[in-house]
PDB file of C-alpha atoms in Angstrom:
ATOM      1  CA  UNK A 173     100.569 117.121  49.634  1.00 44.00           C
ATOM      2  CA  UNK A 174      97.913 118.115  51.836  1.00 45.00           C
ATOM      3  CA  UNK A 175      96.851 115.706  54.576  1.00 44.00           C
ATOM      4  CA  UNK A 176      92.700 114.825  54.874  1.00 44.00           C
ATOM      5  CA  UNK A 177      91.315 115.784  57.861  1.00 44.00           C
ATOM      6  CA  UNK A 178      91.534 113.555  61.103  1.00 41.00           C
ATOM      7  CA  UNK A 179      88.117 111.291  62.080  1.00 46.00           C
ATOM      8  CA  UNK A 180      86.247 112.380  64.540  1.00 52.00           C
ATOM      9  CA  UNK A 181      88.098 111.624  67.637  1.00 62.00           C
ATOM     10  CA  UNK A 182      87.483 110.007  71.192  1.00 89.00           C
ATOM     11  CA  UNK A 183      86.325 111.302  74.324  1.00 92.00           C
ATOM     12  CA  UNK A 184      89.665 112.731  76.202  1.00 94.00           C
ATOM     13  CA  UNK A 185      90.573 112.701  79.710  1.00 93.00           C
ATOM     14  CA  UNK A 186      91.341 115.991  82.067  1.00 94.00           C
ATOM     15  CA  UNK A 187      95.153 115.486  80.503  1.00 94.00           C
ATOM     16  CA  UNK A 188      94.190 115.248  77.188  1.00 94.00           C
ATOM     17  CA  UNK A 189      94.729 112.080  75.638  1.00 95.00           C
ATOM     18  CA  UNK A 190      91.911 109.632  74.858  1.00 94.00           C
ATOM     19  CA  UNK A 191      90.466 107.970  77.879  1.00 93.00           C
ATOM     20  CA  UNK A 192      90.260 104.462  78.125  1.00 90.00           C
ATOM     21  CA  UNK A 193      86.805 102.511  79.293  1.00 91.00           C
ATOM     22  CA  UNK A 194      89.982  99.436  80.229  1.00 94.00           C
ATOM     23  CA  UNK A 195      92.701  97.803  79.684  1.00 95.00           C
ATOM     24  CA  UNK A 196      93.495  94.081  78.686  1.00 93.00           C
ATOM     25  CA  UNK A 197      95.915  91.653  77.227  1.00 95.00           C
ATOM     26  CA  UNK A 198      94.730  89.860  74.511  1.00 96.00           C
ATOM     27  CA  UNK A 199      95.460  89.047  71.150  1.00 96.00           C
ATOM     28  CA  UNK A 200      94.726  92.468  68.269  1.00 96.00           C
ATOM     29  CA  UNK A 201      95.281  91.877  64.666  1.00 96.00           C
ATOM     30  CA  UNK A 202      96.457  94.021  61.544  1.00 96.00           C
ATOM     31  CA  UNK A 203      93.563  95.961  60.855  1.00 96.00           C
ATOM     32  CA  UNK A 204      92.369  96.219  64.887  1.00 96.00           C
ATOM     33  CA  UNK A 205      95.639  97.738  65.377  1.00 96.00           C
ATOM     34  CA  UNK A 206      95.491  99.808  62.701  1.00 96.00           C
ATOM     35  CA  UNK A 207      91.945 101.285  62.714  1.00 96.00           C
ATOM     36  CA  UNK A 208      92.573 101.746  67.124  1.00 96.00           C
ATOM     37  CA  UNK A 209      95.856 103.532  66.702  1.00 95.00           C
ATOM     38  CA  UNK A 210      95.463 105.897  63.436  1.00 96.00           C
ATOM     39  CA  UNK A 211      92.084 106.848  66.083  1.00 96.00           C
ATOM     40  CA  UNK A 212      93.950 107.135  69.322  1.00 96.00           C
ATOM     41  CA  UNK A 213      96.917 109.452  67.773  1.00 96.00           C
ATOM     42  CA  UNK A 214      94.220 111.846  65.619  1.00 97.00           C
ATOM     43  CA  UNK A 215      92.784 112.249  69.181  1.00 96.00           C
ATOM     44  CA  UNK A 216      96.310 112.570  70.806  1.00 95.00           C
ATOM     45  CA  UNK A 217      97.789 114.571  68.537  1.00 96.00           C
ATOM     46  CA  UNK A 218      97.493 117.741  70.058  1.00 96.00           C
ATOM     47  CA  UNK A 219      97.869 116.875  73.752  1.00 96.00           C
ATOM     48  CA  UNK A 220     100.889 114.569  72.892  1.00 95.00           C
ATOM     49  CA  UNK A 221     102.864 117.195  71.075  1.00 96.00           C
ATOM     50  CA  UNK A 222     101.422 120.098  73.187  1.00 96.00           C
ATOM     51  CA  UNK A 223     103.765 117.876  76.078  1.00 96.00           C
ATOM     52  CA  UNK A 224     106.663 116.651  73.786  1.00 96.00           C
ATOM     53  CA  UNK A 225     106.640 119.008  70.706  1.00 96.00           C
ATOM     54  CA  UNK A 226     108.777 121.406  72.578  1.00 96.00           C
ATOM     55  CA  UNK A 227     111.824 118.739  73.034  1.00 95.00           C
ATOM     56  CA  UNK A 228     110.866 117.585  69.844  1.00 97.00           C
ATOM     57  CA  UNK A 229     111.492 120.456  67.847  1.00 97.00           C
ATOM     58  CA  UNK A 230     110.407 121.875  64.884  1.00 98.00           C
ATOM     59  CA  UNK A 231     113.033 121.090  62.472  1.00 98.00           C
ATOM     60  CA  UNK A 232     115.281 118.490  64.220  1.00 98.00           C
ATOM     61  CA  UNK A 233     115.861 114.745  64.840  1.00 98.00           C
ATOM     62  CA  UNK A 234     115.722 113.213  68.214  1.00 98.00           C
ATOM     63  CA  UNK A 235     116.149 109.467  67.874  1.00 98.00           C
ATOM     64  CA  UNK A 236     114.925 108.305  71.633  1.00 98.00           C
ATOM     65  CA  UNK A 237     114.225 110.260  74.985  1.00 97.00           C
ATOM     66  CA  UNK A 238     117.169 109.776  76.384  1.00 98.00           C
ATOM     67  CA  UNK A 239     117.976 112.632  73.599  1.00 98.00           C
ATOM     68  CA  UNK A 240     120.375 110.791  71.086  1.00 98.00           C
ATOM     69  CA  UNK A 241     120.064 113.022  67.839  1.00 98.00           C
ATOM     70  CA  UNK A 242     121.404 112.103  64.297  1.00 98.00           C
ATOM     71  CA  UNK A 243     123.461 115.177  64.173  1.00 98.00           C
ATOM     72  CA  UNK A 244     125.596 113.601  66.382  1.00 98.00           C
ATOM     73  CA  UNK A 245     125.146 109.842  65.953  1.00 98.00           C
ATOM     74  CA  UNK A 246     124.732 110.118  62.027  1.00 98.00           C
ATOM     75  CA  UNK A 247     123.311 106.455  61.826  1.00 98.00           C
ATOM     76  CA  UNK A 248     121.522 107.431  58.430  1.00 98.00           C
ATOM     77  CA  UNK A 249     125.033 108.345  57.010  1.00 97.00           C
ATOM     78  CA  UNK A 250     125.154 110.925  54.209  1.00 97.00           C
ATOM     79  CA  UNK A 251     121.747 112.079  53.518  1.00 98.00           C
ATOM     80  CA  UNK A 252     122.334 114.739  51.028  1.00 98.00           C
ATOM     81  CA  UNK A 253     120.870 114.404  47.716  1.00 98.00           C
ATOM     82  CA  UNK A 254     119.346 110.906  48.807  1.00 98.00           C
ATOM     83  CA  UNK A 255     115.944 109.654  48.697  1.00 98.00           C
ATOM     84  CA  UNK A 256     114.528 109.014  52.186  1.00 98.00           C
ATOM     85  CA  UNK A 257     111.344 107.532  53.443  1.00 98.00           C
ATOM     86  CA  UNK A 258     110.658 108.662  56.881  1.00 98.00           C
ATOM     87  CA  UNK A 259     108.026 106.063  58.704  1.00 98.00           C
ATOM     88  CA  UNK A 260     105.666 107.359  61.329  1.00 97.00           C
ATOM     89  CA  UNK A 261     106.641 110.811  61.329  1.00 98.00           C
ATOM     90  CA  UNK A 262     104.210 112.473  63.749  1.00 97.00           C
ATOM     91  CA  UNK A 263     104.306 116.141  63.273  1.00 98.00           C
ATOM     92  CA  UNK A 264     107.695 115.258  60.803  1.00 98.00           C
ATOM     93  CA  UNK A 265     110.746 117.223  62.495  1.00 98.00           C
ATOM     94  CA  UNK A 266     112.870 114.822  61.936  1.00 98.00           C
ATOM     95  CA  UNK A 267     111.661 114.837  57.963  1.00 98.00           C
ATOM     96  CA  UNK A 268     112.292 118.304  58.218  1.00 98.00           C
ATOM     97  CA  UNK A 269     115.825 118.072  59.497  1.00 98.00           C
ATOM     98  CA  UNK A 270     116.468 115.788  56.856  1.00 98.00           C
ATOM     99  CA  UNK A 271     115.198 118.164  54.139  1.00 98.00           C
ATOM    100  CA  UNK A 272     117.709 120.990  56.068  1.00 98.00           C
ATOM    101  CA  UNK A 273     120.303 118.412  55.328  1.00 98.00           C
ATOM    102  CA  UNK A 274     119.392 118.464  51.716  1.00 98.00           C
ATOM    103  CA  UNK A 275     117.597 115.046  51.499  1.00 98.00           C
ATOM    104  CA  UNK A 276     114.859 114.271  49.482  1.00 98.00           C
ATOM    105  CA  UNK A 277     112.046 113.141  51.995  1.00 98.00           C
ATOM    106  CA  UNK A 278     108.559 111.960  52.152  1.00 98.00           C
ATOM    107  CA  UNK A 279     107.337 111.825  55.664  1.00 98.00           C
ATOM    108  CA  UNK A 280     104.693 109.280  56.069  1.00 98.00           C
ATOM    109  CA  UNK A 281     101.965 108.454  58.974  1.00 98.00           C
ATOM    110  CA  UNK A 282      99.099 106.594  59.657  1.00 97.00           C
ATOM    111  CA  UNK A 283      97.229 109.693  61.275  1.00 97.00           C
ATOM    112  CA  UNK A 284      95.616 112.224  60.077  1.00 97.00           C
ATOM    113  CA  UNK A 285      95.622 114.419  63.260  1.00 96.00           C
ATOM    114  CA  UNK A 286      99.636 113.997  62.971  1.00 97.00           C
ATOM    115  CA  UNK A 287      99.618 115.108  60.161  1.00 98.00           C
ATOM    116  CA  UNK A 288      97.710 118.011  60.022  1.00 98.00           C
ATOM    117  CA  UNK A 289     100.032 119.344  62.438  1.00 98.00           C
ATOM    118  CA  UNK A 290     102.812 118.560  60.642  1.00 98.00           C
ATOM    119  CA  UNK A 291     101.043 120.310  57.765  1.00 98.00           C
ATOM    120  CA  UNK A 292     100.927 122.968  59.842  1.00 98.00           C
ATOM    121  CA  UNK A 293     104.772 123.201  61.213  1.00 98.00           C
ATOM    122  CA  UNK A 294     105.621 122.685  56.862  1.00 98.00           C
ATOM    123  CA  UNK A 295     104.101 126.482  56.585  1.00 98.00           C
ATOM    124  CA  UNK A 296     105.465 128.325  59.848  1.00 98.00           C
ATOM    125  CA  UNK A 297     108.872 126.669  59.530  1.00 98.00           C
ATOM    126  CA  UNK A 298     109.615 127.028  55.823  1.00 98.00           C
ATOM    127  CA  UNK A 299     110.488 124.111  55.329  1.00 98.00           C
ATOM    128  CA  UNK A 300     108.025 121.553  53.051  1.00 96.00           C
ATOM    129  CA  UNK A 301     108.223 117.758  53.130  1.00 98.00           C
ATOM    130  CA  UNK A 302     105.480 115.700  51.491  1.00 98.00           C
ATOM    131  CA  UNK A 303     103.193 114.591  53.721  1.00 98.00           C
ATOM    132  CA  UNK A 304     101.865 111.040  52.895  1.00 98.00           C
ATOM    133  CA  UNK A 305      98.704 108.993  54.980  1.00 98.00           C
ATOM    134  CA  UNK A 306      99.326 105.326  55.106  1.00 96.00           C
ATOM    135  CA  UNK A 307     100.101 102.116  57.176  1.00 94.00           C
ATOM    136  CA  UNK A 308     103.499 101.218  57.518  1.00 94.00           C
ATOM    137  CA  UNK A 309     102.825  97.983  56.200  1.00 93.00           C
ATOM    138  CA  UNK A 310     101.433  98.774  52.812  1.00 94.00           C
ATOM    139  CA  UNK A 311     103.731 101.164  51.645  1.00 97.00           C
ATOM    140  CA  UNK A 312     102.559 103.222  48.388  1.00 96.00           C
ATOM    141  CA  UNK A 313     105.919 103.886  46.644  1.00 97.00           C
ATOM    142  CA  UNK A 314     107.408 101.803  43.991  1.00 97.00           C
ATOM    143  CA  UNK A 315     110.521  99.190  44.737  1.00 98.00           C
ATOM    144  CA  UNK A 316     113.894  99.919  44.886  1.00 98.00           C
ATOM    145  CA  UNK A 317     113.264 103.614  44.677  1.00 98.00           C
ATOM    146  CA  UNK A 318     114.685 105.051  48.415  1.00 98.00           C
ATOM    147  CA  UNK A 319     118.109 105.677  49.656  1.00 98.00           C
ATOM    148  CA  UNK A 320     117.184 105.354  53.060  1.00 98.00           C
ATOM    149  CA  UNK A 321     114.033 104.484  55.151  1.00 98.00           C
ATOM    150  CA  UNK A 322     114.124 105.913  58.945  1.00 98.00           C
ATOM    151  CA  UNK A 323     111.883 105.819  62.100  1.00 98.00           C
ATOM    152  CA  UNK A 324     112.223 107.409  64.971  1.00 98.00           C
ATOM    153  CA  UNK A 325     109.424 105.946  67.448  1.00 93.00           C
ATOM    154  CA  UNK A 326     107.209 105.970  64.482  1.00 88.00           C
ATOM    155  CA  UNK A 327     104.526 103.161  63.434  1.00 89.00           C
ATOM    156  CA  UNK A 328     106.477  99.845  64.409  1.00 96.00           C
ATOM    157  CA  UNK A 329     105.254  98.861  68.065  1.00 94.00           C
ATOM    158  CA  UNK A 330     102.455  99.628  67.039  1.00 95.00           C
ATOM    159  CA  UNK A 331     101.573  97.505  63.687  1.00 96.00           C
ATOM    160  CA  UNK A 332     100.589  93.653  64.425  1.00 96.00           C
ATOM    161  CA  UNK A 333     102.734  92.193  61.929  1.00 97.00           C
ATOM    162  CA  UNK A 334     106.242  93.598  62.136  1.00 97.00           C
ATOM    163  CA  UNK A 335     107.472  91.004  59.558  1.00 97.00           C
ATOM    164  CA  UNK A 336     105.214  92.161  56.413  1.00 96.00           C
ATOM    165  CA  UNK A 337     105.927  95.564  57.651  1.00 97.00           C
ATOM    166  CA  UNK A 338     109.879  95.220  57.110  1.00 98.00           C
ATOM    167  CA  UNK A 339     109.444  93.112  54.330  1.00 98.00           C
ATOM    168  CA  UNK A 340     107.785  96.741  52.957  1.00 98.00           C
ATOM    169  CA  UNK A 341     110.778  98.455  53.476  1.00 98.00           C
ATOM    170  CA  UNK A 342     113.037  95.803  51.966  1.00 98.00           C
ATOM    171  CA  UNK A 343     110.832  96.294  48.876  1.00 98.00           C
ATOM    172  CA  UNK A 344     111.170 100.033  48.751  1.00 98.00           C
ATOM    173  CA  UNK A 345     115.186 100.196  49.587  1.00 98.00           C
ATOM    174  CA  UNK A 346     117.596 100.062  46.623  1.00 98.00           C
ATOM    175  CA  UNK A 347     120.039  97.342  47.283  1.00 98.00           C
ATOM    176  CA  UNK A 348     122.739  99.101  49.098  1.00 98.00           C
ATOM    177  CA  UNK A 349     119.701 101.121  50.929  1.00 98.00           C
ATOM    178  CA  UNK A 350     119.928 101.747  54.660  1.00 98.00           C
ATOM    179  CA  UNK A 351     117.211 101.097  57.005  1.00 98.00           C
ATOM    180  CA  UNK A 352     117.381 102.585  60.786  1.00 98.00           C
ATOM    181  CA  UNK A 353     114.783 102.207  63.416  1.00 98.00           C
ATOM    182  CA  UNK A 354     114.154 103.378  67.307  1.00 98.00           C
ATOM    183  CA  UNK A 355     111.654 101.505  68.747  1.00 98.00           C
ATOM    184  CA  UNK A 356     111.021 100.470  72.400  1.00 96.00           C
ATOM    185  CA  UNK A 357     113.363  98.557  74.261  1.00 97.00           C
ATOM    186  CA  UNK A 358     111.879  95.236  74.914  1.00 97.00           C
ATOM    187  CA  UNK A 359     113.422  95.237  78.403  1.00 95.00           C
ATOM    188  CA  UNK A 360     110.315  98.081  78.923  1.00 94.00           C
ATOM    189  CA  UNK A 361     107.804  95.341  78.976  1.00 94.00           C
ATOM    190  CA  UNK A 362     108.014  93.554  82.379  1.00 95.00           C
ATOM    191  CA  UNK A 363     108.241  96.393  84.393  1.00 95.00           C
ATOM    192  CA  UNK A 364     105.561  99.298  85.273  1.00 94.00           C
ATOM    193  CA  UNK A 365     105.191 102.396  83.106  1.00 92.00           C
ATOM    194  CA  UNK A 366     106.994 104.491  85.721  1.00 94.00           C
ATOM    195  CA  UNK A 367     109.751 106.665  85.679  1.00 94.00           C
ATOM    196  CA  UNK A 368     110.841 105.855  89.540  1.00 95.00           C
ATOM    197  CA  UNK A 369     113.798 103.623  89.690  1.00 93.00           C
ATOM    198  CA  UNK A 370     111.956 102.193  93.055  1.00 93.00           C
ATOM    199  CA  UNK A 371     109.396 100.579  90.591  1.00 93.00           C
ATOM    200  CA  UNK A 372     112.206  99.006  88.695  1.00 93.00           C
ATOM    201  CA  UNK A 373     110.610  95.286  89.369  1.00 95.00           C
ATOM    202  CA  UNK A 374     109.156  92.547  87.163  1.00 95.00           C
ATOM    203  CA  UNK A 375     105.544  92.231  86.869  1.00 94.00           C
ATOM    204  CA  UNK A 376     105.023  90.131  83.638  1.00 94.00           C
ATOM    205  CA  UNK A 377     107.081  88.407  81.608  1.00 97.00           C
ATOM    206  CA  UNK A 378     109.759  89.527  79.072  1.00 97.00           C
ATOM    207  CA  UNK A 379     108.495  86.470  77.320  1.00 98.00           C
ATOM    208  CA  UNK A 380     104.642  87.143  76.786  1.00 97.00           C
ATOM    209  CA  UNK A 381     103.677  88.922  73.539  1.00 97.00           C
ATOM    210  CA  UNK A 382     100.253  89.108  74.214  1.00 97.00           C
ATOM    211  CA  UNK A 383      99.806  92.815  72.857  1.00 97.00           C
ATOM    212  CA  UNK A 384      98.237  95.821  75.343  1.00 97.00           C
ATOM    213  CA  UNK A 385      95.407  96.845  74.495  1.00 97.00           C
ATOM    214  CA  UNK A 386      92.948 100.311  75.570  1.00 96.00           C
ATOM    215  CA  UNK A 387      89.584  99.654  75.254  1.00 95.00           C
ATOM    216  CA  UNK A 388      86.449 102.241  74.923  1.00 92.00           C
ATOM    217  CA  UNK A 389      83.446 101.406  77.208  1.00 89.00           C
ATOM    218  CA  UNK A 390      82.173  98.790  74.545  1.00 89.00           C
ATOM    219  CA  UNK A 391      84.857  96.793  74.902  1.00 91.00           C
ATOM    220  CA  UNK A 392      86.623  98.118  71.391  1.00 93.00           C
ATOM    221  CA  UNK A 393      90.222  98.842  70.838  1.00 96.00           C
ATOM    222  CA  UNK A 394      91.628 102.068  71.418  1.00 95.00           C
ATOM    223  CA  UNK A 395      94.661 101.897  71.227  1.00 97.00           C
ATOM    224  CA  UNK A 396      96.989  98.780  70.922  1.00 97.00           C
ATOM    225  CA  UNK A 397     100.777  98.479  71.743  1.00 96.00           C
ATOM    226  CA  UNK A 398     102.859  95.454  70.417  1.00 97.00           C
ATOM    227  CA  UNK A 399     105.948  93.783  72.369  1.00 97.00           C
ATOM    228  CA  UNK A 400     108.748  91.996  70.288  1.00 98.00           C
ATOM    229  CA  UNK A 401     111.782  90.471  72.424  1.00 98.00           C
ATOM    230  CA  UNK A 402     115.169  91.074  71.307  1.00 98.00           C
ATOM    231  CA  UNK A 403     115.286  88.315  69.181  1.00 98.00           C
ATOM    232  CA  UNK A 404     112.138  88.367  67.524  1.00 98.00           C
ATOM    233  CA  UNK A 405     113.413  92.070  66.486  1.00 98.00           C
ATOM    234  CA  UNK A 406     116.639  90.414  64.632  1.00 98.00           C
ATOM    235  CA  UNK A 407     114.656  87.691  63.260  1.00 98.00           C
ATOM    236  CA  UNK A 408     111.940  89.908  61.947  1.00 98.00           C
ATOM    237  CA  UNK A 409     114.775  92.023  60.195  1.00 98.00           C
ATOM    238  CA  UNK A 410     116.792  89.373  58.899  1.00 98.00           C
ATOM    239  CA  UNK A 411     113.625  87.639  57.840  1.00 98.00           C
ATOM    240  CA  UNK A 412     112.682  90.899  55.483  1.00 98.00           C
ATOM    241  CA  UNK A 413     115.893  90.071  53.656  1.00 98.00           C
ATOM    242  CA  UNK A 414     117.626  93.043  55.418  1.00 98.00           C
ATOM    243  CA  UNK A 415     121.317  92.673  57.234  1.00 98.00           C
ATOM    244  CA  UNK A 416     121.551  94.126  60.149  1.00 98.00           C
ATOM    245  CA  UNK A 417     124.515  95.517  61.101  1.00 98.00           C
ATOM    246  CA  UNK A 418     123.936  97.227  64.631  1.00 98.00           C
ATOM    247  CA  UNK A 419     121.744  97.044  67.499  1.00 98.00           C
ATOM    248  CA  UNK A 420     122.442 100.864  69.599  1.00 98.00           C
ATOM    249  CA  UNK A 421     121.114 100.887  73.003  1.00 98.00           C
ATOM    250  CA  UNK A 422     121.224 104.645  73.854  1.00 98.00           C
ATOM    251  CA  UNK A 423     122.510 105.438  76.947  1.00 97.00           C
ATOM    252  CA  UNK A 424     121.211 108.737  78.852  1.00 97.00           C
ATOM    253  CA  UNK A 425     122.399 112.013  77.722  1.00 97.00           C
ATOM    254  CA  UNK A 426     124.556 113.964  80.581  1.00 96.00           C
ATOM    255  CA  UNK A 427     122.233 116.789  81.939  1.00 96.00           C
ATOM    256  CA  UNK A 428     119.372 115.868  79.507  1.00 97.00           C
ATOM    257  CA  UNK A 429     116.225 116.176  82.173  1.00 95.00           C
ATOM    258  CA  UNK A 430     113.046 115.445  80.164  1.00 93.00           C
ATOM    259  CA  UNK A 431     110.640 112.542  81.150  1.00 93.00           C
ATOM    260  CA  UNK A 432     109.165 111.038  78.851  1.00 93.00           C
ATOM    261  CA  UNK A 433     106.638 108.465  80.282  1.00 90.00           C
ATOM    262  CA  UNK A 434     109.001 106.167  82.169  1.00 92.00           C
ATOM    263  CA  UNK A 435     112.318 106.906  80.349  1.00 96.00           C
ATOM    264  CA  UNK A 436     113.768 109.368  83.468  1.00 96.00           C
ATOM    265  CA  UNK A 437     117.435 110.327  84.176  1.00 96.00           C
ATOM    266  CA  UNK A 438     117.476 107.993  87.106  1.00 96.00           C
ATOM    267  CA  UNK A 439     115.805 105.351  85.221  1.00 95.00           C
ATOM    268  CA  UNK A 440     117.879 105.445  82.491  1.00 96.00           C
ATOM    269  CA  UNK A 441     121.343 105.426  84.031  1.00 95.00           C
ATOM    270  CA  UNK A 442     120.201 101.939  85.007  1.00 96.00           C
ATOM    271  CA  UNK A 443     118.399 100.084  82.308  1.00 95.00           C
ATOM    272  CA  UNK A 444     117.926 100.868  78.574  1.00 97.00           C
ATOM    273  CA  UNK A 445     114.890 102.312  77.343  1.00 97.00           C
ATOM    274  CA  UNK A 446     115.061 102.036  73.634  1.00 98.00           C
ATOM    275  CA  UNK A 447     116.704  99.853  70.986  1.00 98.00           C
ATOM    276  CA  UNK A 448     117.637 101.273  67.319  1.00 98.00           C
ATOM    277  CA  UNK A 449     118.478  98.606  64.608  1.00 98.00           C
ATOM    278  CA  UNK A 450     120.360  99.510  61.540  1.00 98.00           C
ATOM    279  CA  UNK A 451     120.621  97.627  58.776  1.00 98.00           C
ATOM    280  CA  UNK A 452     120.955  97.311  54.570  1.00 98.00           C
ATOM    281  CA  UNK A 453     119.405  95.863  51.789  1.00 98.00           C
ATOM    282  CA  UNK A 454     121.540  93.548  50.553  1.00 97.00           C
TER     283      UNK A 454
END
C-alpha cells in the first residue's frame, strides 16, 4: 500500500522540528489531538528520525530508550505465521522485524510524513509491510482478525481518549490475542524534560492530567501530549475488556549511551522512564 503524501507542514525551528508560537496546559480533545499531532509528526518526520533513525534501525525492534528489544525480551511471544497489527509505527522497523520473523504485519500510523519514510525504508531494505494511514482509535480492520497488536512508543500518549482507543484493539484481537504496549512512564510527568539527574525534582503534579499542549502563533494546537497515571493505565486496559498480565518497567541497558530527550544513562539508573503493559483478550 502506498502512503498519500504528508500536508503541508509547519514552520521548523534551526533543529528541525516544528516550532512552537507556546506552550499551555489545558484541556485538547479527540479530533484536536488528532488533527495537531498527524501535523506535528509529517513536519517532524525527517528531523526526528534523521536524530533517532540510526538507533532505531532499519529492520529491528527497540521497545523503549533505555534499549530493551523484543529479540531479547520476546513479550509478543511467537510471532511466526501470526497476524500482527503494529500501532504507530513511525518509519515501521519494528513491523519490519516482525515480517523478518515471519509474521504477517500491517504497520499502521496516523502520519503521512511517517509513513512515507517508511515507504521508503520498505524499498531499500527489502523487506515490504503494508503501510496503513489511520487513528489509533478507529481502527479499519475487521474483529477478531489479529494475533497480536503491538506499540512501541506509537500513537497512545498521544490520542485523547485512551479508553475507546483500547477498546479498538480489544475488537480487532482474537480471543486468546496478545496486546503489548511501551508508552511513557507516568513518573515522566512531574519532573522537567531533562536528561540531568540534578533536575530530578517535582514541578507539577503526578496527579494533574491536564494534557500539554504546543501552540502555533494563533493560539492552535500543534502538537498535544496526554498523561495517564499508573492506574488510569490498568483501568483503561481492563476497562477495554483486556487482562493484563504484566506491567515491565525497563531498566537501563549496561553500556547503552543514547539520549533520548530526558531518558539518559544517569537518569535512568535512578527512575524509570517507560512502562510496557501486556495483556490478552480474554
Amino acid at each position: 500500500m502506498t502512503a498519500p503524501p504528508p500536508r503541508p507542514g509547519l514552520p521548523l525551528g534551526s533543529d528541525g522540528y516544528p516550532a512552537a508560537g507556546g506552550v499551555a496546559r489545558r484541556a485538547a480533545g479527540t479530533e484536536e489531538s488528532a488533527r495537531a499531532n498527524r501535523r506535528w509528526w509529517d513536519a517532524a518526520a525527517p528531523a526526528y528520525l534523521a536524530e533517532h533513525g540510526t538507533d532505531l534501525g532499519d529492520v529491528d525492534f527497540l521497545w523503549c530508550p533505555e534499549g530493551l528489544r523484543e529479540a531479547d525480551a520476546h513479550l509478543l511471544g511467537e510471532v511466526a505465521g501470526r497476524r500482527v497489527l503494529e500501532i504507530g509505527c513511525g518509519s515501521a522497523p519494528c513491523a519490519r522485524w516482525l515480517r523478518a520473523a515471519e509474521a504477517d504485519v500491517v504497520a499502521l500510523d496516523l502520519s503521512g510524513g511517517m509513513l512515507a519514510r517508511a515507504a521508503e525504508l520498505n524499498r531499500t531494505t527489502g523487506i515490504a509491510v503494508p503501510l496503513l494511514q489511520a487513528d489509533a482509535g478507529a481502527l479499519p480492520l475487521a474483529d477478531a482478525g489479529l494475533d497480536a497488536v503491538c506499540s512501541a512508543f506509537g500513537g497512545l500518549p498521544f490520542v485523547a481518549d485512551v479508553g475507546a482507543a483500547l477498546r479498538e484493539v480489544a475488537r480487532v484481537l482474537r480471543p486468546g490475542g496478545r496486546f503489548v504496549a511501551s508508552v511513557n512512564h507516568p513518573m515522566r510527568w512531574p519532573f522537567p524534560d531533562s536528561p540531568d539527574p540534578a533536575d530530578l525534582r517535582i514541578t507539577s503534579s503526578y496527579f494533574d492530567r491536564t494534557p500539554y499542549v504546543e501552540t502555533d502563533d494563533a493560539g492552535r494546537a500543534v502538537y498535544v501530549e496526554h498523561h495517564r497515571t499508573v492506574g488510569d493505565w490498568v483501568r483503561a486496559v481492563v476497562g477495554a475488556g483486556l487482562v493484563l498480565e504484566d506491567l515491565v518497567e525497563p531498566e537501563w541497558t549496561p553500556g547503552r549511551t543514547e539520549n533520548w530527550g530526558q531518558w539518559s544513562p544517569e537518569r535512568g539508573a535512578l527512575v524509570p522512564g517507560t512502562l510496557i503493559l501486556v495483556a490478552t483478550r480474554p
